[in-house]
Amino acid sequence: MDIYEKIYDTVLRIPKGRVASYGRIARMVGCGPRQVGYAMGTIPDGLEVPWHRVVNSQGKVSPRGDGGSDNEQRRRLLAEGVIFNNNGKIDFERFGWHISELPEDLSDWEEIIVED
DNA sequence: TTGTTGACTCTGA
DNA sequence: CTCAGAGCCAACA
């Protein structure tokens, strides 16, 4: 299983209405944060990955400079009930993905355990 | 094989 | 809070 499959697999498990940082995903799958960002930008056709639930460590949507995929991300999060504060940041205390919410149907999750 | 390139992060000012 | 600078590491040219 290559690193990107792991990344997509992990992002797939972020519950609706919650977010996780690139760094958090990176630690779970064992790669650098930038690979997670790269992975989000190159999702294969046919794979439904909730990429919008991944934000940077500050709780903000990372600027992309490509027109509007970052606005699209904010739009999708809002639609799921995620709130942005006055600084355009998401409060991880309220919307951060906590590992305890993992679904039951996980196989091979031991590999990716974590909690800080 | 080497050099660049980021949807990143941490630390310090 | 914002802004650099250094570190990061797989993909790509």
mmCIF file of C-alpha atoms (C1' of nucleotides) in Angstrom:
data_model
loop_
_atom_site.group_PDB
_atom_site.id
_atom_site.type_symbol
_atom_site.label_atom_id
_atom_site.label_comp_id
_atom_site.label_asym_id
_atom_site.label_seq_id
_atom_site.Cartn_x
_atom_site.Cartn_y
_atom_site.Cartn_z
ATOM 1 C CA MET A 1 0.000 0.000 0.000
ATOM 2 C CA ASP A 2 1.597 3.232 -0.974
ATOM 3 C CA ILE A 3 1.658 6.387 1.043
ATOM 4 C CA TYR A 4 -1.039 8.145 -0.935
ATOM 5 C CA GLU A 5 -3.509 5.311 -0.566
ATOM 6 C CA LYS A 6 -2.956 5.580 3.159
ATOM 7 C CA ILE A 7 -3.509 9.303 3.095
ATOM 8 C CA TYR A 8 -6.771 9.006 1.156
ATOM 9 C CA ASP A 9 -7.856 6.180 3.401
ATOM 10 C CA THR A 10 -7.321 8.284 6.462
ATOM 11 C CA VAL A 11 -8.994 11.405 5.110
ATOM 12 C CA LEU A 12 -11.952 9.238 4.160
ATOM 13 C CA ARG A 13 -12.460 8.543 7.848
ATOM 14 C CA ILE A 14 -12.790 12.138 8.977
ATOM 15 C CA PRO A 15 -16.415 12.447 10.091
ATOM 16 C CA LYS A 16 -18.675 14.945 8.402
ATOM 17 C CA GLY A 17 -18.595 18.336 10.053
ATOM 18 C CA ARG A 18 -15.104 17.834 11.441
ATOM 19 C CA VAL A 19 -11.643 18.776 10.271
ATOM 20 C CA ALA A 20 -8.073 17.516 10.660
ATOM 21 C CA SER A 21 -4.792 19.238 9.887
ATOM 22 C CA TYR A 22 -2.305 18.165 7.242
ATOM 23 C CA GLY A 23 0.226 17.549 9.973
ATOM 24 C CA ARG A 24 -2.167 15.326 11.880
ATOM 25 C CA ILE A 25 -2.807 13.168 8.847
ATOM 26 C CA ALA A 26 0.909 13.125 8.109
ATOM 27 C CA ARG A 27 1.754 11.762 11.541
ATOM 28 C CA MET A 28 -0.916 9.111 11.223
ATOM 29 C CA VAL A 29 0.343 7.750 7.935
ATOM 30 C CA GLY A 30 4.004 8.454 8.534
ATOM 31 C CA CYS A 31 5.033 11.032 5.991
ATOM 32 C CA GLY A 32 5.680 14.747 5.839
ATOM 33 C CA PRO A 33 2.859 17.323 5.918
ATOM 34 C CA ARG A 34 3.640 18.460 2.411
ATOM 35 C CA GLN A 35 2.895 15.046 0.975
ATOM 36 C CA VAL A 36 -0.574 15.306 2.438
ATOM 37 C CA GLY A 37 -1.056 18.644 0.728
ATOM 38 C CA TYR A 38 0.221 17.178 -2.502
ATOM 39 C CA ALA A 39 -2.125 14.224 -2.157
ATOM 40 C CA MET A 40 -5.121 16.512 -1.705
ATOM 41 C CA GLY A 41 -4.208 18.259 -4.899
ATOM 42 C CA THR A 42 -3.928 15.095 -6.953
ATOM 43 C CA ILE A 43 -6.883 12.942 -6.028
ATOM 44 C CA PRO A 44 -7.450 10.240 -8.681
ATOM 45 C CA ASP A 45 -10.676 10.293 -10.672
ATOM 46 C CA GLY A 46 -13.421 8.218 -9.192
ATOM 47 C CA LEU A 47 -12.116 8.479 -5.651
ATOM 48 C CA GLU A 48 -14.443 10.419 -3.371
ATOM 49 C CA VAL A 49 -12.163 11.994 -0.819
ATOM 50 C CA PRO A 50 -13.469 14.709 1.516
ATOM 51 C CA TRP A 51 -10.415 16.883 0.927
ATOM 52 C CA HIS A 52 -12.220 19.932 2.213
ATOM 53 C CA ARG A 53 -12.016 18.540 5.748
ATOM 54 C CA VAL A 54 -8.254 19.004 5.763
ATOM 55 C CA VAL A 55 -6.939 22.414 6.823
ATOM 56 C CA ASN A 56 -3.597 23.726 8.060
ATOM 57 C CA SER A 57 -2.354 23.636 11.633
ATOM 58 C CA GLN A 58 -3.685 27.099 12.320
ATOM 59 C CA GLY A 59 -7.189 25.932 11.600
ATOM 60 C CA LYS A 60 -7.317 27.937 8.400
ATOM 61 C CA VAL A 61 -7.975 26.973 4.797
ATOM 62 C CA SER A 62 -4.669 27.106 2.962
ATOM 63 C CA PRO A 63 -4.543 29.675 0.155
ATOM 64 C CA ARG A 64 -4.155 28.036 -3.222
ATOM 65 C CA GLY A 65 -3.899 30.921 -5.606
ATOM 66 C CA ASP A 66 -5.601 28.872 -8.280
ATOM 67 C CA GLY A 67 -8.815 30.691 -8.659
ATOM 68 C CA GLY A 68 -11.215 29.373 -6.083
ATOM 69 C CA SER A 69 -10.754 25.854 -4.813
ATOM 70 C CA ASP A 70 -10.052 27.377 -1.418
ATOM 71 C CA ASN A 71 -13.355 29.230 -1.454
ATOM 72 C CA GLU A 72 -15.043 26.027 -2.514
ATOM 73 C CA GLN A 73 -13.474 24.383 0.521
ATOM 74 C CA ARG A 74 -14.859 27.030 2.864
ATOM 75 C CA ARG A 75 -18.254 26.698 1.225
ATOM 76 C CA ARG A 76 -18.342 22.937 1.748
ATOM 77 C CA LEU A 77 -17.271 23.208 5.360
ATOM 78 C CA LEU A 78 -19.910 25.815 6.080
ATOM 79 C CA ALA A 79 -22.471 23.493 4.485
ATOM 80 C CA GLU A 80 -21.461 20.801 6.989
ATOM 81 C CA GLY A 81 -21.900 23.151 9.891
ATOM 82 C CA VAL A 82 -18.285 24.083 10.532
ATOM 83 C CA ILE A 83 -17.944 27.590 11.915
ATOM 84 C CA PHE A 84 -15.176 30.060 11.067
ATOM 85 C CA ASN A 85 -14.346 32.675 13.687
ATOM 86 C CA ASN A 86 -13.560 36.315 13.016
ATOM 87 C CA ASN A 87 -10.012 35.520 11.986
ATOM 88 C CA GLY A 88 -11.219 33.018 9.428
ATOM 89 C CA LYS A 89 -10.097 30.161 11.610
ATOM 90 C CA ILE A 90 -11.779 26.969 12.732
ATOM 91 C CA ASP A 91 -11.798 26.107 16.405
ATOM 92 C CA PHE A 92 -10.175 22.678 16.747
ATOM 93 C CA GLU A 93 -11.654 22.271 20.201
ATOM 94 C CA ARG A 94 -15.072 22.134 18.626
ATOM 95 C CA PHE A 95 -14.521 20.862 15.101
ATOM 96 C CA GLY A 96 -11.206 19.034 15.259
ATOM 97 C CA TRP A 97 -11.281 15.324 14.522
ATOM 98 C CA HIS A 98 -10.784 13.348 17.706
ATOM 99 C CA ILE A 99 -9.482 9.825 17.216
ATOM 100 C CA SER A 100 -12.142 8.451 19.566
ATOM 101 C CA GLU A 101 -14.722 9.003 16.860
ATOM 102 C CA LEU A 102 -13.239 6.355 14.623
ATOM 103 C CA PRO A 103 -15.815 4.092 13.006
ATOM 104 C CA GLU A 104 -15.990 0.464 14.065
ATOM 105 C CA ASP A 105 -15.346 -1.084 10.693
ATOM 106 C CA LEU A 106 -11.654 -0.409 10.666
ATOM 107 C CA SER A 107 -9.190 -3.079 9.751
ATOM 108 C CA ASP A 108 -5.512 -2.361 10.065
ATOM 109 C CA TRP A 109 -6.013 0.767 12.101
ATOM 110 C CA GLU A 110 -3.379 -0.206 14.687
ATOM 111 C CA GLU A 111 -0.772 1.030 12.281
ATOM 112 C CA ILE A 112 -2.045 4.502 12.434
ATOM 113 C CA ILE A 113 -2.846 5.181 15.980
ATOM 114 C CA VAL A 114 -2.332 8.450 17.484
ATOM 115 C CA GLU A 115 -3.462 10.930 19.962
ATOM 116 C CA ASP A 116 -1.688 13.804 21.370
ATOM 117 C "C1'" DT B 1 21.009 11.739 -10.597
ATOM 118 C "C1'" DT B 2 20.349 16.489 -9.167
ATOM 119 C "C1'" DG B 3 17.570 20.443 -8.486
ATOM 120 C "C1'" DT B 4 12.866 22.441 -7.747
ATOM 121 C "C1'" DT B 5 8.533 22.636 -5.817
ATOM 122 C "C1'" DG B 6 4.842 23.039 -2.752
ATOM 123 C "C1'" DA B 7 -3.310 22.590 -0.369
ATOM 124 C "C1'" DC B 8 2.871 22.284 5.565
ATOM 125 C "C1'" DT B 9 4.776 23.179 10.416
ATOM 126 C "C1'" DC B 10 7.491 24.961 14.130
ATOM 127 C "C1'" DT B 11 9.953 28.549 16.296
ATOM 128 C "C1'" DG B 12 11.406 32.974 17.194
ATOM 129 C "C1'" DA B 13 10.910 38.126 16.745
ATOM 130 C "C1'" DC C 1 -1.716 38.253 15.512
ATOM 131 C "C1'" DT C 2 1.498 38.426 11.617
ATOM 132 C "C1'" DC C 3 5.877 37.498 9.248
ATOM 133 C "C1'" DA C 4 10.350 35.168 8.077
ATOM 134 C "C1'" DG C 5 13.427 31.415 8.081
ATOM 135 C "C1'" DA C 6 14.651 26.659 8.442
ATOM 136 C "C1'" DG C 7 13.243 21.970 8.086
ATOM 137 C "C1'" DC C 8 10.532 18.737 5.660
ATOM 138 C "C1'" DC C 9 9.991 14.807 1.875
ATOM 139 C "C1'" DA C 10 7.793 12.597 -2.205
ATOM 140 C "C1'" DA C 11 6.885 13.918 -6.978
ATOM 141 C "C1'" DC C 12 8.646 15.739 -11.263
ATOM 142 C "C1'" DA C 13 11.461 17.773 -14.858
#
